[in-house]
Amino acid sequence: MLAGKHVALYVSGGIAAYKAAYLVRELVRQGAEVRVVETAGAQAFVTPLTFQTLSKHTVYTDRFAQLAPDEVAHIELADWTEIALVAPATADLIAKMAQGLADDFASTALLATTAPKFVAPAMNVHMWENPATQRNVATLKADGVEIIEPATGFLAEGYSGKGRFPEPTAIVATVTAKLLAQATDLQLHGQSVLVTAGGTRERLDPVRYLTNDSSGKMGYALATAARDLGAQVTLISAPTMLTVPAGVAYVGVDSAEAMRTALLARYQTAQMVIMAAAVADFRPVTVADNKIKKTTADYTLTLTKNPDILAELGQQKHQQFLIGFAAETQHLLTYAQKKLASKRVDMIVANDVASAHAGFNHDTNEVTILQPNVEPQTLPLASKQVIAQQILQIALATRRNQQQK
Ligand SMILES: Cc1cc2nc3c(=O)[nH]c(=O)nc-3n(C[C@H](O)[C@H](O)[C@H](O)COP(=O)(O)O)c2cc1C
């Protein structure tokens, strides 16, 4: 998404300025052409030579030092820019942007830039929470500037709070996600896609639950792949160890019941629903209020059936393209075929979770796609990212055929 894009990176004078060097590297790694502007404050932390070497371009520092006699440098940069990224953004530069000041190279070029602007503030938590800063940030938002919220964590001052500069990879991912959502030529542009992921947790008592080995990796890969096709993705996820992909709306749930509620609340307006979560078939009949105590006798657990969410979605289906997953350890295709026939879904992705390199917890998968009146199609072993992209391409081709009929 960033390949060949003209990115003007504005670095201002905060302690996080050194992290901007990593940011340039990450942008260059993604194929962007980067030009760097440093405020006087930024130059006190990192020399222009660092950014010049990484960006392979002279760094803009001084309003009145013109690089070429036939150009006004700040206007030339502003016109060249396709994405303006202010990172780290000091409270000072944010205030200047909010007021429309133009008293150094950075603020002048930013005022002259019509390209989309992203601002990643980084500062002391009290500076961040100060009403003046919050007012300025609100003004920038109202002006259409995208604010990349600071992270919460350990600050340079030696204590914790909101104000940390996000990781450069997270900043680049946020910019990319925003550009993807705006790209009108992508196959899922403007469409709402729901993806479920992870293994649900069915409570026994306040400290114990029943769950399964699902890592959520397949669902997260599908959410990322749908986002990369321009979709507005909502990821309804049981607890996992994974990072939520940038640009994806996250709804955290625990039990099958909670997942059902979250899905039904969003189902009517969705264009595509991908049920990659491993939803528990059963839950304990009762959930103890307190920790179940150890006894000398055996303990018998009585389970009751959970709602069949996929079947319910199938019954309520109208415009939604519905994709289910079938994870089995035996008779994979027979069980998956049954699921396809009984639940009114458009596609079942069958995976053998007993296989050595596929299924739960692996980074790779090997699946068979089942669709009504179509020969089963096997996608050979590949990363879950690649499998996710292939699943979506098959789904889109099928949906196109359905719409043409
Ligand atoms: C050691 C040191 C660290 C600083 N860190 C920050 C910071 O993280 N964020 C911030 O907004 N200001 C920070 N400041 C204050 C700015 O450097 C100061 O407001 C400066 O005028 C900003 O100029 P600029 O916005 O033109 O870069 C720091 C100052 C010093 C001396």
mmCIF file of N, CA, C and O in Angstrom, residues 316-383:
data_model
loop_
_atom_site.group_PDB
_atom_site.id
_atom_site.type_symbol
_atom_site.label_atom_id
_atom_site.label_comp_id
_atom_site.label_asym_id
_atom_site.label_seq_id
_atom_site.Cartn_x
_atom_site.Cartn_y
_atom_site.Cartn_z
ATOM 1 N N GLN A 316 -31.149 -16.918 9.225
ATOM 2 C CA GLN A 316 -31.492 -15.485 9.104
ATOM 3 C C GLN A 316 -30.848 -14.829 7.891
ATOM 4 O O GLN A 316 -30.906 -13.629 7.722
ATOM 5 N N LYS A 317 -30.173 -15.624 7.065
ATOM 6 C CA LYS A 317 -29.334 -15.073 6.003
ATOM 7 C C LYS A 317 -30.166 -14.434 4.881
ATOM 8 O O LYS A 317 -31.148 -15.000 4.447
ATOM 9 N N HIS A 318 -29.748 -13.214 4.452
ATOM 10 C CA HIS A 318 -30.285 -12.693 3.184
ATOM 11 C C HIS A 318 -29.125 -12.226 2.316
ATOM 12 O O HIS A 318 -28.646 -13.009 1.499
ATOM 13 N N GLN A 319 -28.591 -11.002 2.523
ATOM 14 C CA GLN A 319 -27.505 -10.580 1.629
ATOM 15 C C GLN A 319 -26.132 -11.099 2.050
ATOM 16 O O GLN A 319 -25.185 -11.035 1.289
ATOM 17 N N GLN A 320 -26.027 -11.647 3.243
ATOM 18 C CA GLN A 320 -24.701 -12.008 3.760
ATOM 19 C C GLN A 320 -24.114 -13.223 3.042
ATOM 20 O O GLN A 320 -24.826 -14.201 2.813
ATOM 21 N N PHE A 321 -22.829 -13.137 2.713
ATOM 22 C CA PHE A 321 -22.104 -14.324 2.240
ATOM 23 C C PHE A 321 -21.529 -14.968 3.496
ATOM 24 O O PHE A 321 -20.717 -14.377 4.197
ATOM 25 N N LEU A 322 -21.987 -16.194 3.771
ATOM 26 C CA LEU A 322 -21.686 -16.815 5.076
ATOM 27 C C LEU A 322 -20.674 -17.948 4.927
ATOM 28 O O LEU A 322 -20.900 -18.894 4.160
ATOM 29 N N ILE A 323 -19.577 -17.806 5.652
ATOM 30 C CA ILE A 323 -18.510 -18.821 5.582
ATOM 31 C C ILE A 323 -18.345 -19.458 6.953
ATOM 32 O O ILE A 323 -18.166 -18.764 7.957
ATOM 33 N N GLY A 324 -18.427 -20.793 7.001
ATOM 34 C CA GLY A 324 -18.207 -21.508 8.262
ATOM 35 C C GLY A 324 -16.918 -22.302 8.189
ATOM 36 O O GLY A 324 -16.390 -22.561 7.097
ATOM 37 N N PHE A 325 -16.413 -22.659 9.331
ATOM 38 C CA PHE A 325 -15.232 -23.525 9.398
ATOM 39 C C PHE A 325 -15.641 -24.855 10.028
ATOM 40 O O PHE A 325 -16.500 -24.884 10.907
ATOM 41 N N ALA A 326 -15.038 -25.931 9.547
ATOM 42 C CA ALA A 326 -15.259 -27.230 10.176
ATOM 43 C C ALA A 326 -13.901 -27.772 10.580
ATOM 44 O O ALA A 326 -13.056 -28.045 9.719
ATOM 45 N N ALA A 327 -13.681 -27.858 11.872
ATOM 46 C CA ALA A 327 -12.424 -28.426 12.368
ATOM 47 C C ALA A 327 -12.729 -29.841 12.846
ATOM 48 O O ALA A 327 -13.593 -30.033 13.692
ATOM 49 N N GLU A 328 -12.071 -30.798 12.255
ATOM 50 C CA GLU A 328 -12.334 -32.192 12.617
ATOM 51 C C GLU A 328 -11.020 -32.939 12.780
ATOM 52 O O GLU A 328 -9.987 -32.530 12.238
ATOM 53 N N THR A 329 -11.088 -34.042 13.509
ATOM 54 C CA THR A 329 -9.904 -34.883 13.635
ATOM 55 C C THR A 329 -10.088 -36.203 12.870
ATOM 56 O O THR A 329 -9.166 -36.991 12.749
ATOM 57 N N GLN A 330 -11.311 -36.436 12.381
ATOM 58 C CA GLN A 330 -11.561 -37.628 11.552
ATOM 59 C C GLN A 330 -12.768 -37.367 10.644
ATOM 60 O O GLN A 330 -13.556 -36.465 10.903
ATOM 61 N N HIS A 331 -12.858 -38.150 9.575
ATOM 62 C CA HIS A 331 -13.965 -38.059 8.605
ATOM 63 C C HIS A 331 -14.225 -36.603 8.212
ATOM 64 O O HIS A 331 -15.382 -36.147 8.152
ATOM 65 N N LEU A 332 -13.165 -35.882 7.949
ATOM 66 C CA LEU A 332 -13.250 -34.429 7.738
ATOM 67 C C LEU A 332 -14.300 -34.042 6.694
ATOM 68 O O LEU A 332 -15.202 -33.250 6.965
ATOM 69 N N LEU A 333 -14.167 -34.620 5.496
ATOM 70 C CA LEU A 333 -15.040 -34.154 4.408
ATOM 71 C C LEU A 333 -16.485 -34.572 4.612
ATOM 72 O O LEU A 333 -17.412 -33.823 4.265
ATOM 73 N N THR A 334 -16.689 -35.754 5.193
ATOM 74 C CA THR A 334 -18.069 -36.196 5.431
ATOM 75 C C THR A 334 -18.762 -35.246 6.406
ATOM 76 O O THR A 334 -19.879 -34.765 6.161
ATOM 77 N N TYR A 335 -18.085 -34.946 7.520
ATOM 78 C CA TYR A 335 -18.684 -34.054 8.508
ATOM 79 C C TYR A 335 -18.875 -32.646 7.937
ATOM 80 O O TYR A 335 -19.901 -31.995 8.168
ATOM 81 N N ALA A 336 -17.875 -32.191 7.166
ATOM 82 C CA ALA A 336 -17.950 -30.832 6.622
ATOM 83 C C ALA A 336 -19.090 -30.719 5.616
ATOM 84 O O ALA A 336 -19.810 -29.718 5.579
ATOM 85 N N GLN A 337 -19.235 -31.763 4.804
ATOM 86 C CA GLN A 337 -20.313 -31.774 3.805
ATOM 87 C C GLN A 337 -21.672 -31.700 4.501
ATOM 88 O O GLN A 337 -22.571 -30.975 4.065
ATOM 89 N N LYS A 338 -21.793 -32.442 5.599
ATOM 90 C CA LYS A 338 -23.046 -32.430 6.378
ATOM 91 C C LYS A 338 -23.340 -31.017 6.883
ATOM 92 O O LYS A 338 -24.463 -30.526 6.810
ATOM 93 N N LYS A 339 -22.292 -30.369 7.373
ATOM 94 C CA LYS A 339 -22.430 -29.013 7.908
ATOM 95 C C LYS A 339 -22.891 -28.067 6.801
ATOM 96 O O LYS A 339 -23.783 -27.238 6.991
ATOM 97 N N LEU A 340 -22.307 -28.220 5.629
ATOM 98 C CA LEU A 340 -22.653 -27.370 4.487
ATOM 99 C C LEU A 340 -24.128 -27.529 4.139
ATOM 100 O O LEU A 340 -24.843 -26.548 3.916
ATOM 101 N N ALA A 341 -24.577 -28.782 4.102
ATOM 102 C CA ALA A 341 -25.955 -29.048 3.686
ATOM 103 C C ALA A 341 -26.955 -28.596 4.734
ATOM 104 O O ALA A 341 -28.025 -28.088 4.405
ATOM 105 N N SER A 342 -26.611 -28.736 6.026
ATOM 106 C CA SER A 342 -27.615 -28.513 7.069
ATOM 107 C C SER A 342 -27.720 -27.049 7.518
ATOM 108 O O SER A 342 -28.694 -26.672 8.151
ATOM 109 N N LYS A 343 -26.717 -26.222 7.219
ATOM 110 C CA LYS A 343 -26.707 -24.893 7.865
ATOM 111 C C LYS A 343 -26.913 -23.693 6.938
ATOM 112 O O LYS A 343 -26.745 -22.559 7.352
ATOM 113 N N ARG A 344 -27.217 -23.933 5.682
ATOM 114 C CA ARG A 344 -27.473 -22.843 4.722
ATOM 115 C C ARG A 344 -26.305 -21.862 4.635
ATOM 116 O O ARG A 344 -26.502 -20.644 4.562
ATOM 117 N N VAL A 345 -25.085 -22.389 4.674
ATOM 118 C CA VAL A 345 -23.932 -21.504 4.523
ATOM 119 C C VAL A 345 -23.480 -21.530 3.067
ATOM 120 O O VAL A 345 -23.813 -22.442 2.315
ATOM 121 N N ASP A 346 -22.732 -20.511 2.661
ATOM 122 C CA ASP A 346 -22.265 -20.448 1.266
ATOM 123 C C ASP A 346 -20.969 -21.225 1.079
ATOM 124 O O ASP A 346 -20.635 -21.619 -0.020
ATOM 125 N N MET A 347 -20.231 -21.404 2.163
ATOM 126 C CA MET A 347 -18.939 -22.053 2.038
ATOM 127 C C MET A 347 -18.503 -22.632 3.380
ATOM 128 O O MET A 347 -18.700 -21.994 4.414
ATOM 129 N N ILE A 348 -17.978 -23.843 3.323
ATOM 130 C CA ILE A 348 -17.367 -24.407 4.531
ATOM 131 C C ILE A 348 -15.876 -24.586 4.260
ATOM 132 O O ILE A 348 -15.477 -25.116 3.214
ATOM 133 N N VAL A 349 -15.065 -24.093 5.184
ATOM 134 C CA VAL A 349 -13.627 -24.315 5.094
ATOM 135 C C VAL A 349 -13.311 -25.443 6.072
ATOM 136 O O VAL A 349 -13.458 -25.281 7.293
ATOM 137 N N ALA A 350 -12.931 -26.593 5.511
ATOM 138 C CA ALA A 350 -12.708 -27.769 6.362
ATOM 139 C C ALA A 350 -11.228 -27.908 6.660
ATOM 140 O O ALA A 350 -10.406 -27.854 5.743
ATOM 141 N N ASN A 351 -10.897 -28.024 7.928
ATOM 142 C CA ASN A 351 -9.487 -28.285 8.227
ATOM 143 C C ASN A 351 -9.308 -29.397 9.236
ATOM 144 O O ASN A 351 -10.056 -29.531 10.190
ATOM 145 N N ASP A 352 -8.296 -30.202 8.946
ATOM 146 C CA ASP A 352 -7.994 -31.372 9.749
ATOM 147 C C ASP A 352 -7.084 -30.915 10.886
ATOM 148 O O ASP A 352 -5.891 -30.701 10.695
ATOM 149 N N VAL A 353 -7.670 -30.758 12.065
ATOM 150 C CA VAL A 353 -6.889 -30.189 13.175
ATOM 151 C C VAL A 353 -5.950 -31.227 13.811
ATOM 152 O O VAL A 353 -5.189 -30.905 14.717
ATOM 153 N N ALA A 354 -5.992 -32.457 13.318
ATOM 154 C CA ALA A 354 -5.052 -33.465 13.826
ATOM 155 C C ALA A 354 -3.791 -33.507 12.964
ATOM 156 O O ALA A 354 -2.818 -34.182 13.297
ATOM 157 N N SER A 355 -3.786 -32.771 11.849
ATOM 158 C CA SER A 355 -2.655 -32.804 10.921
ATOM 159 C C SER A 355 -1.406 -32.163 11.549
ATOM 160 O O SER A 355 -1.506 -31.269 12.398
ATOM 161 N N ALA A 356 -0.220 -32.586 11.078
ATOM 162 C CA ALA A 356 1.046 -32.152 11.704
ATOM 163 C C ALA A 356 1.329 -30.660 11.505
ATOM 164 O O ALA A 356 1.905 -30.017 12.365
ATOM 165 N N HIS A 357 0.961 -30.088 10.338
ATOM 166 C CA HIS A 357 1.334 -28.696 10.051
ATOM 167 C C HIS A 357 0.128 -27.776 9.873
ATOM 168 O O HIS A 357 0.258 -26.661 9.395
ATOM 169 N N ALA A 358 -1.044 -28.284 10.197
ATOM 170 C CA ALA A 358 -2.236 -27.476 9.925
ATOM 171 C C ALA A 358 -3.140 -27.456 11.147
ATOM 172 O O ALA A 358 -2.978 -28.258 12.071
ATOM 173 N N GLY A 359 -4.099 -26.514 11.123
ATOM 174 C CA GLY A 359 -5.086 -26.460 12.189
ATOM 175 C C GLY A 359 -4.628 -25.650 13.384
ATOM 176 O O GLY A 359 -3.804 -24.742 13.260
ATOM 177 N N PHE A 360 -5.165 -25.980 14.544
ATOM 178 C CA PHE A 360 -4.967 -25.199 15.765
ATOM 179 C C PHE A 360 -3.502 -24.860 16.019
ATOM 180 O O PHE A 360 -2.634 -25.733 15.943
ATOM 181 N N ASN A 361 -3.272 -23.601 16.348
ATOM 182 C CA ASN A 361 -1.977 -23.134 16.839
ATOM 183 C C ASN A 361 -0.848 -23.040 15.826
ATOM 184 O O ASN A 361 0.155 -22.398 16.070
ATOM 185 N N HIS A 362 -0.975 -23.716 14.659
ATOM 186 C CA HIS A 362 0.106 -23.642 13.678
ATOM 187 C C HIS A 362 0.062 -22.309 12.939
ATOM 188 O O HIS A 362 -0.970 -21.654 12.870
ATOM 189 N N ASP A 363 1.213 -21.940 12.337
ATOM 190 C CA ASP A 363 1.237 -20.738 11.501
ATOM 191 C C ASP A 363 0.824 -21.071 10.073
ATOM 192 O O ASP A 363 0.637 -20.183 9.249
ATOM 193 N N THR A 364 0.746 -22.369 9.792
ATOM 194 C CA THR A 364 0.358 -22.808 8.445
ATOM 195 C C THR A 364 -0.979 -23.537 8.517
ATOM 196 O O THR A 364 -1.406 -23.942 9.584
ATOM 197 N N ASN A 365 -1.576 -23.701 7.353
ATOM 198 C CA ASN A 365 -2.837 -24.437 7.291
ATOM 199 C C ASN A 365 -2.968 -25.094 5.922
ATOM 200 O O ASN A 365 -2.302 -24.706 4.958
ATOM 201 N N GLU A 366 -3.829 -26.081 5.892
ATOM 202 C CA GLU A 366 -4.131 -26.787 4.647
ATOM 203 C C GLU A 366 -5.619 -27.068 4.741
ATOM 204 O O GLU A 366 -6.046 -27.706 5.711
ATOM 205 N N VAL A 367 -6.401 -26.561 3.803
ATOM 206 C CA VAL A 367 -7.858 -26.663 3.977
ATOM 207 C C VAL A 367 -8.533 -27.155 2.704
ATOM 208 O O VAL A 367 -7.944 -27.113 1.610
ATOM 209 N N THR A 368 -9.746 -27.615 2.863
ATOM 210 C CA THR A 368 -10.573 -27.970 1.706
ATOM 211 C C THR A 368 -11.816 -27.090 1.748
ATOM 212 O O THR A 368 -12.451 -26.943 2.800
ATOM 213 N N ILE A 369 -12.110 -26.498 0.588
ATOM 214 C CA ILE A 369 -13.256 -25.583 0.505
ATOM 215 C C ILE A 369 -14.443 -26.346 -0.080
ATOM 216 O O ILE A 369 -14.331 -26.920 -1.170
ATOM 217 N N LEU A 370 -15.528 -26.318 0.637
ATOM 218 C CA LEU A 370 -16.744 -26.971 0.156
ATOM 219 C C LEU A 370 -17.806 -25.902 -0.110
ATOM 220 O O LEU A 370 -17.999 -25.001 0.715
ATOM 221 N N GLN A 371 -18.444 -26.022 -1.286
ATOM 222 C CA GLN A 371 -19.530 -25.092 -1.625
ATOM 223 C C GLN A 371 -20.641 -25.901 -2.274
ATOM 224 O O GLN A 371 -20.357 -26.921 -2.915
ATOM 225 N N PRO A 372 -21.885 -25.456 -2.132
ATOM 226 C CA PRO A 372 -22.985 -26.212 -2.733
ATOM 227 C C PRO A 372 -22.775 -26.389 -4.241
ATOM 228 O O PRO A 372 -22.418 -25.420 -4.934
ATOM 229 N N ASN A 373 -22.954 -27.573 -4.717
ATOM 230 C CA ASN A 373 -22.879 -27.901 -6.146
ATOM 231 C C ASN A 373 -21.520 -27.605 -6.789
ATOM 232 O O ASN A 373 -21.450 -27.318 -7.984
ATOM 233 N N VAL A 374 -20.475 -27.594 -6.003
ATOM 234 C CA VAL A 374 -19.124 -27.363 -6.546
ATOM 235 C C VAL A 374 -18.214 -28.470 -6.009
ATOM 236 O O VAL A 374 -18.364 -28.870 -4.845
ATOM 237 N N GLU A 375 -17.319 -28.945 -6.860
ATOM 238 C CA GLU A 375 -16.350 -29.954 -6.413
ATOM 239 C C GLU A 375 -15.500 -29.392 -5.268
ATOM 240 O O GLU A 375 -15.101 -28.215 -5.329
ATOM 241 N N PRO A 376 -15.201 -30.192 -4.224
ATOM 242 C CA PRO A 376 -14.328 -29.695 -3.158
ATOM 243 C C PRO A 376 -12.988 -29.225 -3.719
ATOM 244 O O PRO A 376 -12.478 -29.816 -4.671
ATOM 245 N N GLN A 377 -12.486 -28.146 -3.162
ATOM 246 C CA GLN A 377 -11.239 -27.544 -3.666
ATOM 247 C C GLN A 377 -10.226 -27.518 -2.514
ATOM 248 O O GLN A 377 -10.498 -26.919 -1.472
ATOM 249 N N THR A 378 -9.072 -28.159 -2.732
ATOM 250 C CA THR A 378 -8.082 -28.205 -1.649
ATOM 251 C C THR A 378 -7.049 -27.102 -1.833
ATOM 252 O O THR A 378 -6.521 -26.906 -2.931
ATOM 253 N N LEU A 379 -6.810 -26.360 -0.755
ATOM 254 C CA LEU A 379 -5.750 -25.341 -0.771
ATOM 255 C C LEU A 379 -4.546 -25.950 -0.060
ATOM 256 O O LEU A 379 -4.617 -26.227 1.142
ATOM 257 N N PRO A 380 -3.450 -26.201 -0.801
ATOM 258 C CA PRO A 380 -2.320 -26.899 -0.183
ATOM 259 C C PRO A 380 -1.658 -26.084 0.927
ATOM 260 O O PRO A 380 -1.871 -24.870 1.036
ATOM 261 N N LEU A 381 -0.849 -26.784 1.709
ATOM 262 C CA LEU A 381 -0.192 -26.187 2.877
ATOM 263 C C LEU A 381 0.458 -24.844 2.550
ATOM 264 O O LEU A 381 1.243 -24.737 1.610
ATOM 265 N N ALA A 382 0.104 -23.825 3.306
ATOM 266 C CA ALA A 382 0.671 -22.472 3.117
ATOM 267 C C ALA A 382 0.482 -21.721 4.429
ATOM 268 O O ALA A 382 -0.197 -22.212 5.343
ATOM 269 N N SER A 383 1.072 -20.528 4.520
ATOM 270 C CA SER A 383 0.887 -19.735 5.734
ATOM 271 C C SER A 383 -0.596 -19.388 5.872
ATOM 272 O O SER A 383 -1.334 -19.339 4.875
#
